[in-house]
PDB file of C-alpha atoms in Angstrom:
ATOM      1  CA  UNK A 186       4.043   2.005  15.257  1.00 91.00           C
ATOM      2  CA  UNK A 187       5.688   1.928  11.220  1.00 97.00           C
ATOM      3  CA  UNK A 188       4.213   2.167   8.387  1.00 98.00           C
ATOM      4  CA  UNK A 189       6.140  -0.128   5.514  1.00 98.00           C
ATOM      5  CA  UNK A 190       5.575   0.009   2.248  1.00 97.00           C
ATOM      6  CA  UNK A 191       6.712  -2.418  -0.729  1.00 96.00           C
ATOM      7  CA  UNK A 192       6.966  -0.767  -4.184  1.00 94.00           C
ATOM      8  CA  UNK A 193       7.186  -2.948  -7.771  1.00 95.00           C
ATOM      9  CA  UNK A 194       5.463  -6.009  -6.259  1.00 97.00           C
ATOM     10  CA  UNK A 195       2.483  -6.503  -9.042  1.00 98.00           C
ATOM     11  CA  UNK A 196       2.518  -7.900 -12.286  1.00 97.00           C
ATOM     12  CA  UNK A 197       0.082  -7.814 -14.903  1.00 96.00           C
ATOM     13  CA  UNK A 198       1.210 -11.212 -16.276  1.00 96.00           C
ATOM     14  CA  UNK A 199       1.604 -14.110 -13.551  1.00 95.00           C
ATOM     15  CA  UNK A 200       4.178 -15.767 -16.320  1.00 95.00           C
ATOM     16  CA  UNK A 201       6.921 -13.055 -14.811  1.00 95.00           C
ATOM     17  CA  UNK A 202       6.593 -13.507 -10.897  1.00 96.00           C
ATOM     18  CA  UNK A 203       9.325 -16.077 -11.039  1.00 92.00           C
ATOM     19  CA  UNK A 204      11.494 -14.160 -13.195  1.00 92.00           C
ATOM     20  CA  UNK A 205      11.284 -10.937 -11.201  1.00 94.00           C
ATOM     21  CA  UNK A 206      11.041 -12.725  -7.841  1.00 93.00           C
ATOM     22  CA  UNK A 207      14.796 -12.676  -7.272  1.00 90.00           C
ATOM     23  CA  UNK A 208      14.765 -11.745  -2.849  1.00 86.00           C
ATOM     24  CA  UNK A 209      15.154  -8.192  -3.276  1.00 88.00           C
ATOM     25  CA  UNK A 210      12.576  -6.565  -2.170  1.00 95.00           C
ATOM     26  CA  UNK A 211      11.949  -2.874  -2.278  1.00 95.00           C
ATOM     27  CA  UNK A 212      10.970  -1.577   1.156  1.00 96.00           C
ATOM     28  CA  UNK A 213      10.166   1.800   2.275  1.00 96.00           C
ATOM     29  CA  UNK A 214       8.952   3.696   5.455  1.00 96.00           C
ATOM     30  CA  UNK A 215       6.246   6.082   5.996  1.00 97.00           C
ATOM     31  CA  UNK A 216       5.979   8.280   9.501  1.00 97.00           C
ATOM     32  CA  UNK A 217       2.290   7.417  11.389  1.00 97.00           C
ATOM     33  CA  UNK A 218       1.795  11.508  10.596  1.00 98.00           C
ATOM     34  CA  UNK A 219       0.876  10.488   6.935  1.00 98.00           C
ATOM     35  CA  UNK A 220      -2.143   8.386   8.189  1.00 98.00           C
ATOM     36  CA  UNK A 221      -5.854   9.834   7.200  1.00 98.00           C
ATOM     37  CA  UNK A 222      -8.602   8.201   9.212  1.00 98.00           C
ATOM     38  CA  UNK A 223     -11.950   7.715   9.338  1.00 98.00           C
ATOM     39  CA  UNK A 224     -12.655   8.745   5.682  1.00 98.00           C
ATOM     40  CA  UNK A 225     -12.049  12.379   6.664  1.00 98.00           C
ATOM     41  CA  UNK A 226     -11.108  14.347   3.363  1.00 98.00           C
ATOM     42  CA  UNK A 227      -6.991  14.866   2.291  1.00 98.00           C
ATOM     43  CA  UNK A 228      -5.255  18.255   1.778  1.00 97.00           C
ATOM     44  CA  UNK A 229      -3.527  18.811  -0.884  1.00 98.00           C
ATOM     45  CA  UNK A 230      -0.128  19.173  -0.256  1.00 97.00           C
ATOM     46  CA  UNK A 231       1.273  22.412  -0.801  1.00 97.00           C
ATOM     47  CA  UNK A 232       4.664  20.622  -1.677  1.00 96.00           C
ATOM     48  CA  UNK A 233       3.968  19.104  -4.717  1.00 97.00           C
ATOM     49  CA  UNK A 234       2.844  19.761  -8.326  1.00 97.00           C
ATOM     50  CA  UNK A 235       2.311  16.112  -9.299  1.00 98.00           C
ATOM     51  CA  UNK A 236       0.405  13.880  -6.437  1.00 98.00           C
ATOM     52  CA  UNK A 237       0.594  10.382  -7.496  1.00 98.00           C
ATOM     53  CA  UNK A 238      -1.859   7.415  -6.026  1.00 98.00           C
ATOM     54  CA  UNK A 239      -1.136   3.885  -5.908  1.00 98.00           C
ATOM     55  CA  UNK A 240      -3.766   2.267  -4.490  1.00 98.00           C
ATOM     56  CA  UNK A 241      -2.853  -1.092  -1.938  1.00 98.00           C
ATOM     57  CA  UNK A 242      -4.013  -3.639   0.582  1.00 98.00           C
ATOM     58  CA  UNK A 243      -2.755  -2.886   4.038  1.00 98.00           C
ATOM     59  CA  UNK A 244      -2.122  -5.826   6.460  1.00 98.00           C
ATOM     60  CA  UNK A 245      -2.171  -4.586  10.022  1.00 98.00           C
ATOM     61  CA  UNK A 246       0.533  -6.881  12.502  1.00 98.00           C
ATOM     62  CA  UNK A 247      -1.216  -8.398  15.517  1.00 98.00           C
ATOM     63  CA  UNK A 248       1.424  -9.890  17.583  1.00 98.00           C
ATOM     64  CA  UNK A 249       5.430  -9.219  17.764  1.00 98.00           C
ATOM     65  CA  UNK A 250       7.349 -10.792  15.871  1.00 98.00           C
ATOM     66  CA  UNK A 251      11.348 -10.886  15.142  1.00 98.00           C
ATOM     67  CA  UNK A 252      12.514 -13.007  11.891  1.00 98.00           C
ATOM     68  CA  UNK A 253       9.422 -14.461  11.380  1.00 98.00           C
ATOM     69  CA  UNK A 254       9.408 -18.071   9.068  1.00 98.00           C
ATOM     70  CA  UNK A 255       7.315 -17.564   5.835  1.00 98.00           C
ATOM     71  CA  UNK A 256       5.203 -20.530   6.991  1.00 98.00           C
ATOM     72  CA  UNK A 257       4.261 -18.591  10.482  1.00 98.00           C
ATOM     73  CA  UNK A 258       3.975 -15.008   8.855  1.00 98.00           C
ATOM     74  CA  UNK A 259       0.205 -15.171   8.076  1.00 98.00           C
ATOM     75  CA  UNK A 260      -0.748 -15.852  11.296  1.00 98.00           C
ATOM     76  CA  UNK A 261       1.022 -12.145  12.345  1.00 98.00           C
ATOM     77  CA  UNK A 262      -1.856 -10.175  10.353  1.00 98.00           C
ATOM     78  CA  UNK A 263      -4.836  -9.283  12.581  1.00 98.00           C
ATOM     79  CA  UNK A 264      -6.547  -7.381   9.821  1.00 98.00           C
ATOM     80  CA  UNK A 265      -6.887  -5.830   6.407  1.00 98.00           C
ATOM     81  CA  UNK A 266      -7.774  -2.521   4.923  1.00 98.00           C
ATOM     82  CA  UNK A 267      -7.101  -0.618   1.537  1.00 98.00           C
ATOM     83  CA  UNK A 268      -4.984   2.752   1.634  1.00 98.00           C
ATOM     84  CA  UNK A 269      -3.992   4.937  -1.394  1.00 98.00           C
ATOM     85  CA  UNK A 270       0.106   5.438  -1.160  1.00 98.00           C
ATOM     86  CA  UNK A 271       0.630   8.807  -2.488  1.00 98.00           C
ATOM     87  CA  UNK A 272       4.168  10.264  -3.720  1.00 98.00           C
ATOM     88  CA  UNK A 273       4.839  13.344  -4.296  1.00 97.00           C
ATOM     89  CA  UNK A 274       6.677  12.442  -7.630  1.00 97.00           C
ATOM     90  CA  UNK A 275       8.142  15.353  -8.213  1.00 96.00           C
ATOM     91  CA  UNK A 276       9.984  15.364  -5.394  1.00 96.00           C
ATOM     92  CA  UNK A 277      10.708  12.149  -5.825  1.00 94.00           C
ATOM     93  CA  UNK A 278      12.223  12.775  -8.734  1.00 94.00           C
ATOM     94  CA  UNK A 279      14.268  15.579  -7.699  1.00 93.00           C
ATOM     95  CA  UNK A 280      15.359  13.732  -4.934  1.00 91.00           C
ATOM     96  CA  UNK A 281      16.920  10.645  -7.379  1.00 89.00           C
ATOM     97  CA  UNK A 282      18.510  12.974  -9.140  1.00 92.00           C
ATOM     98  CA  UNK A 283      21.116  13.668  -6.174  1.00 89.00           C
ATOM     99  CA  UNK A 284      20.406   9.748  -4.920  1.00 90.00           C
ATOM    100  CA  UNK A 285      19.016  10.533  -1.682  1.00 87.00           C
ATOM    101  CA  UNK A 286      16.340   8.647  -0.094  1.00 87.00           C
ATOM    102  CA  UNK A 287      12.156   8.740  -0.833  1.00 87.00           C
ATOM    103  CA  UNK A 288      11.240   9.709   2.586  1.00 93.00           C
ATOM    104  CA  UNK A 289      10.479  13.469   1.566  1.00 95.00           C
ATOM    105  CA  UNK A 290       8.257  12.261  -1.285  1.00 96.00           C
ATOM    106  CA  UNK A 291       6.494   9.909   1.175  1.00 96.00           C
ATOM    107  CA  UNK A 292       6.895  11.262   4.464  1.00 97.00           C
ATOM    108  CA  UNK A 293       4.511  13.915   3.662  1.00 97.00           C
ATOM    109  CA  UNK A 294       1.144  14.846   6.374  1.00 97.00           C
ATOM    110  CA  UNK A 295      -1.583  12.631   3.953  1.00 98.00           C
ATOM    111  CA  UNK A 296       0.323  10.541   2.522  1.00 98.00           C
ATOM    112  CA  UNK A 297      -1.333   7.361   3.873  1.00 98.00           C
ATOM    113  CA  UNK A 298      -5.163   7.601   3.610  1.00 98.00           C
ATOM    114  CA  UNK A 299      -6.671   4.498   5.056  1.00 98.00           C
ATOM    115  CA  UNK A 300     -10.159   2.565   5.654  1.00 98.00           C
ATOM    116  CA  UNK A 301     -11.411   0.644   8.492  1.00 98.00           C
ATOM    117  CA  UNK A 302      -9.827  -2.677   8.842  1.00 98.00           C
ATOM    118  CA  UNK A 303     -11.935  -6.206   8.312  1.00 98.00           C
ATOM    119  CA  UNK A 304     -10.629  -9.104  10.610  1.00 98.00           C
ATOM    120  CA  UNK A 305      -7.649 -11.057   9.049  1.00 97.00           C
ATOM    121  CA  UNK A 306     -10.787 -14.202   8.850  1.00 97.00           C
ATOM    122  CA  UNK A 307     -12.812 -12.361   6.559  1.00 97.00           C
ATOM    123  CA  UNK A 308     -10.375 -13.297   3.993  1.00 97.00           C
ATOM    124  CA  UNK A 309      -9.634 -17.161   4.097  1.00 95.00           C
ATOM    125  CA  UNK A 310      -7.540 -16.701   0.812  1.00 97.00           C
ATOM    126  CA  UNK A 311      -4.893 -14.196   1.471  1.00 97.00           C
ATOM    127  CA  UNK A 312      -3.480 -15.316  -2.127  1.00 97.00           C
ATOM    128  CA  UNK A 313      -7.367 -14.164  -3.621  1.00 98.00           C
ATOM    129  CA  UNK A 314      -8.461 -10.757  -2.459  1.00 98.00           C
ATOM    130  CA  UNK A 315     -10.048  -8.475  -4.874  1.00 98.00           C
ATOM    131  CA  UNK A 316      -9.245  -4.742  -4.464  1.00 98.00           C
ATOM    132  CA  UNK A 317      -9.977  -1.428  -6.429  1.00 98.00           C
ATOM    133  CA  UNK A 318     -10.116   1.995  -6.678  1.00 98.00           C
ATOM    134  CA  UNK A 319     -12.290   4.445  -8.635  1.00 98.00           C
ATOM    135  CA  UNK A 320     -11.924   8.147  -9.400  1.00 98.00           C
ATOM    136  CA  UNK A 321     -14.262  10.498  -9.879  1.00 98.00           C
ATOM    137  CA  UNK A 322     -16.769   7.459 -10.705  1.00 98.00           C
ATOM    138  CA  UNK A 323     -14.436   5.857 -13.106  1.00 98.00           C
ATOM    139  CA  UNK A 324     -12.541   2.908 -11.962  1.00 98.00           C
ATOM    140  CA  UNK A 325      -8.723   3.396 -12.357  1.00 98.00           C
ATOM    141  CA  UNK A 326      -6.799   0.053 -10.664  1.00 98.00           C
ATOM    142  CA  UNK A 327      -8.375  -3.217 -10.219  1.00 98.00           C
ATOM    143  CA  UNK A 328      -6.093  -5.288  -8.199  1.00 97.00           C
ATOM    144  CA  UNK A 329      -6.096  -9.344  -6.825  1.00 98.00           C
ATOM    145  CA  UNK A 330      -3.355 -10.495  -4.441  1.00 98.00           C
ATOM    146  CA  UNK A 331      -2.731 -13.545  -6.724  1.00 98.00           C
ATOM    147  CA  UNK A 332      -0.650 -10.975  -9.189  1.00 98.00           C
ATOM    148  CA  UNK A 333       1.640 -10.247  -6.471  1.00 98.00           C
ATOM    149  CA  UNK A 334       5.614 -10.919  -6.538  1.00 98.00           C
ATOM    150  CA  UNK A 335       5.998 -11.169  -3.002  1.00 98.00           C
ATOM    151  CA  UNK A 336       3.386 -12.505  -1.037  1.00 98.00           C
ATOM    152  CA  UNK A 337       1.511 -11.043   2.491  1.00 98.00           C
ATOM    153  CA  UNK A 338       3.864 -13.709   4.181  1.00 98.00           C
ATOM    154  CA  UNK A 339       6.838 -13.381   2.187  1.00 98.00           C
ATOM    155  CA  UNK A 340       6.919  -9.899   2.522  1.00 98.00           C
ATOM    156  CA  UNK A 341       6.412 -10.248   6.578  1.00 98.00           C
ATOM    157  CA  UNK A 342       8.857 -12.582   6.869  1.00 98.00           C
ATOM    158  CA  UNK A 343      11.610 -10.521   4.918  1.00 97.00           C
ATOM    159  CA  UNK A 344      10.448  -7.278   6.977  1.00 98.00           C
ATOM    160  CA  UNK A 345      11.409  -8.957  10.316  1.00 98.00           C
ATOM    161  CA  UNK A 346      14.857 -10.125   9.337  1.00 98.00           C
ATOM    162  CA  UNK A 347      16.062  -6.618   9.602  1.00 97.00           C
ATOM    163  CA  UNK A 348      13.211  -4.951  11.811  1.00 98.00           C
ATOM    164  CA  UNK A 349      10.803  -6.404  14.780  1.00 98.00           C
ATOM    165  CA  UNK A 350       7.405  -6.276  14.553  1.00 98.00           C
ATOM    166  CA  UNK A 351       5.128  -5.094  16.952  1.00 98.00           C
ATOM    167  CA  UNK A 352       1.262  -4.832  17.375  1.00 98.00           C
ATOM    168  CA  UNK A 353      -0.157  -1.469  15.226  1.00 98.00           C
ATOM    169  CA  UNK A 354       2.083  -2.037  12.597  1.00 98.00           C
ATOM    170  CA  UNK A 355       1.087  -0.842   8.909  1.00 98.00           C
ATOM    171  CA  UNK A 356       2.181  -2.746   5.835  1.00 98.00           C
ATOM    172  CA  UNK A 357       1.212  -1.345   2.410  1.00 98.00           C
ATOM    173  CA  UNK A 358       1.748  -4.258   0.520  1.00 98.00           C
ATOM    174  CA  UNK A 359       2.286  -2.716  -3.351  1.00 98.00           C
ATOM    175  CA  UNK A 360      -0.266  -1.632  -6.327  1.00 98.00           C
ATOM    176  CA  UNK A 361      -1.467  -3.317  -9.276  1.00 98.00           C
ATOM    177  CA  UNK A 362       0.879  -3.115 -12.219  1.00 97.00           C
ATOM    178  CA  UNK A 363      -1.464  -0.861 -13.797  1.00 96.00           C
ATOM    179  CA  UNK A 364      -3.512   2.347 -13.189  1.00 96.00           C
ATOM    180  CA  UNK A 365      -1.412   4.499 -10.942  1.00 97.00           C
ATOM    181  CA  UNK A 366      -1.888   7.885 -11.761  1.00 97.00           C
ATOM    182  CA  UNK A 367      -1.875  11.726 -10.871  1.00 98.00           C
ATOM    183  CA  UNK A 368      -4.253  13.027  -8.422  1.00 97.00           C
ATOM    184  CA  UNK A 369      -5.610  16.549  -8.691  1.00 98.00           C
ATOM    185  CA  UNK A 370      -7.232  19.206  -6.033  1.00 97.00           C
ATOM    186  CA  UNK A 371     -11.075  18.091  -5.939  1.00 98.00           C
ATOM    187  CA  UNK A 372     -10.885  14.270  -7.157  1.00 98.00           C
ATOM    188  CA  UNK A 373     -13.368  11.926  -5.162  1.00 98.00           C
ATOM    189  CA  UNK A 374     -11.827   8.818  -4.450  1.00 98.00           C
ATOM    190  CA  UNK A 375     -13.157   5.402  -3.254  1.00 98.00           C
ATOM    191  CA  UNK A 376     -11.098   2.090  -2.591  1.00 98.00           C
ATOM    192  CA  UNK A 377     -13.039  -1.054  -2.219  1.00 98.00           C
ATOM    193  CA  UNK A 378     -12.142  -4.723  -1.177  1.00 98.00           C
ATOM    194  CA  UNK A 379     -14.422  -7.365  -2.488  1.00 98.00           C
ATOM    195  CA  UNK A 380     -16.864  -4.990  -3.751  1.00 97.00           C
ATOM    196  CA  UNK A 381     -17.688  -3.179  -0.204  1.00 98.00           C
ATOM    197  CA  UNK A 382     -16.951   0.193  -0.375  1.00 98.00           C
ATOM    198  CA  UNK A 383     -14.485   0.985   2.473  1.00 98.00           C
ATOM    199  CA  UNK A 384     -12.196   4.684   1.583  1.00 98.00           C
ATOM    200  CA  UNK A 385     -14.252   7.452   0.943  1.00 98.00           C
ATOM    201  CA  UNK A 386     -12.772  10.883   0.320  1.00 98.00           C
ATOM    202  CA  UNK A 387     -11.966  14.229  -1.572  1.00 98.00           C
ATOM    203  CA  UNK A 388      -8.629  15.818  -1.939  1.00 98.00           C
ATOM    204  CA  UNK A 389      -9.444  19.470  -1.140  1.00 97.00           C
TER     205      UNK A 389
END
C-alpha cells in the first residue's frame, strides 16, 4: 500500500482557492513503516530536534483505479480517518538546502499516526467535514474540507494520472492553513472529526 500526502492545500480565506488553484499540486510519499495504529503512543524520534504536526483528513482508496475522472473519484474512497503528518523540519530544512527530496523528513518510523476509519457514508458532504486537533487540552487547528484548494476528488484524480491506485491506499489530504506547530516529548494529542474523538496519544 502508499501513503500520499498533499502539502499547501488549505486556505484560511476561500476568496484565494481560485487564485492559488493553478493544477500543481504538491504531492509527497510516506513508507507504510510511519503508520501508528490503534491509538498506541509515538516515540520520539531520536532524529530530530524540531517535530512538527500538521494535523489532516485521511481518505482510504477502496477499489483500483488508474486515471481516475474527477466526477468518478469520490466513489474510490471507502473511508475516512484523521492522522497527524509529522516532519521532522529540521531535516527538512537541511535537506532543501542541498535540494534533495523530503522523504528523510517524512519517511521517518511515526511519522503517520492514524485513527480508526468511519465508512466513506458517514460523511454525505465530502466538501463539509469538520476536523480538529487539540494539545495538551488546548485546541491548536480547527479544520473544514470546504477551505481546501484541491478537493478529495481532485486530488484522487490527479494522483492516478501518474500512479494506480489500489485498495489500502492512504491519502493525507493537507492541514488547515493555520495551527501547525512543534511537538515536544510528553504532549497528549487528540484529533477529532465532527466532534467524536477518534486519535488518542502521547509522544513519549
Amino acid at each position: 500500500m502508499k501513503i500520499i500526502g498533499i502539502g499547501k492545500n488549505y486556505v484560511s480565506d476561500k476568496a484565494e482557492i481560485e487564485t492559488l488553484k493553478n493544477g500543481a499540486q504538491l504531492i509527497f510519499t510516506k513508507p507504510e513503516s510511519t503508520l501508528v495504529t490503534n491509538n498506541k503512543d509515538v516515540v520520539f524520534p531520536s532524529i530530530t530536534n524540531e517535530l512538527v504536526y500538521e494535523v489532516e483528513l485521511v481518505a482510504k482508496i477502496g477499489k483500483t483505479g488508474k486515471d481516475i475522472t474527477i466526477a468518478d473519484a469520490a466513489s474510490y474512497i471507502s473511508e475516512i480517518a484523521v492522522g497527524i503528518d509529522y516532519t521532522a523540519k529540521d531535516v527538512l530544512n537541511a535537506s532543501r538546502a542541498n535540494k534533495g527530496p523530503w522523504a528523510l523528513a517524512k519517511g521517518f518510523d511515526g511519522a503517520s499516526p492514524i485513527s480508526s476509519f468511519k465508512p466513506i457514508s458517514n460523511f454525505p458532504e465530502l466538501n463539509n467535514i469538520n476536523f480538529d486537533l487539540v494539545i495538551n487540552g488546548e485546541q491548536k487547528q480547527v479544520g473544514n474540507t470546504d477551505f481546501m484548494i484541491y478537493n478529495f476528488s481532485e486530488i484522487i484524480s490527479f494522483v492516478s494520472s501518474f500512479m494506480t491506485l489500489v485498495p489500502g491506499d492512504l491519502i493525507f489530504t493537507g492541514t488547515p492553513a493555520l495551527g501547525a506547530g512543534q511537538t515536544f516529548k510528553g504532549d497528549h494529542l487528540q484529533a477529532s472529526i465532527e466532534g467524536e474523538l477518534l486519535l488518542d496519544f502521547k509522544m513519549i
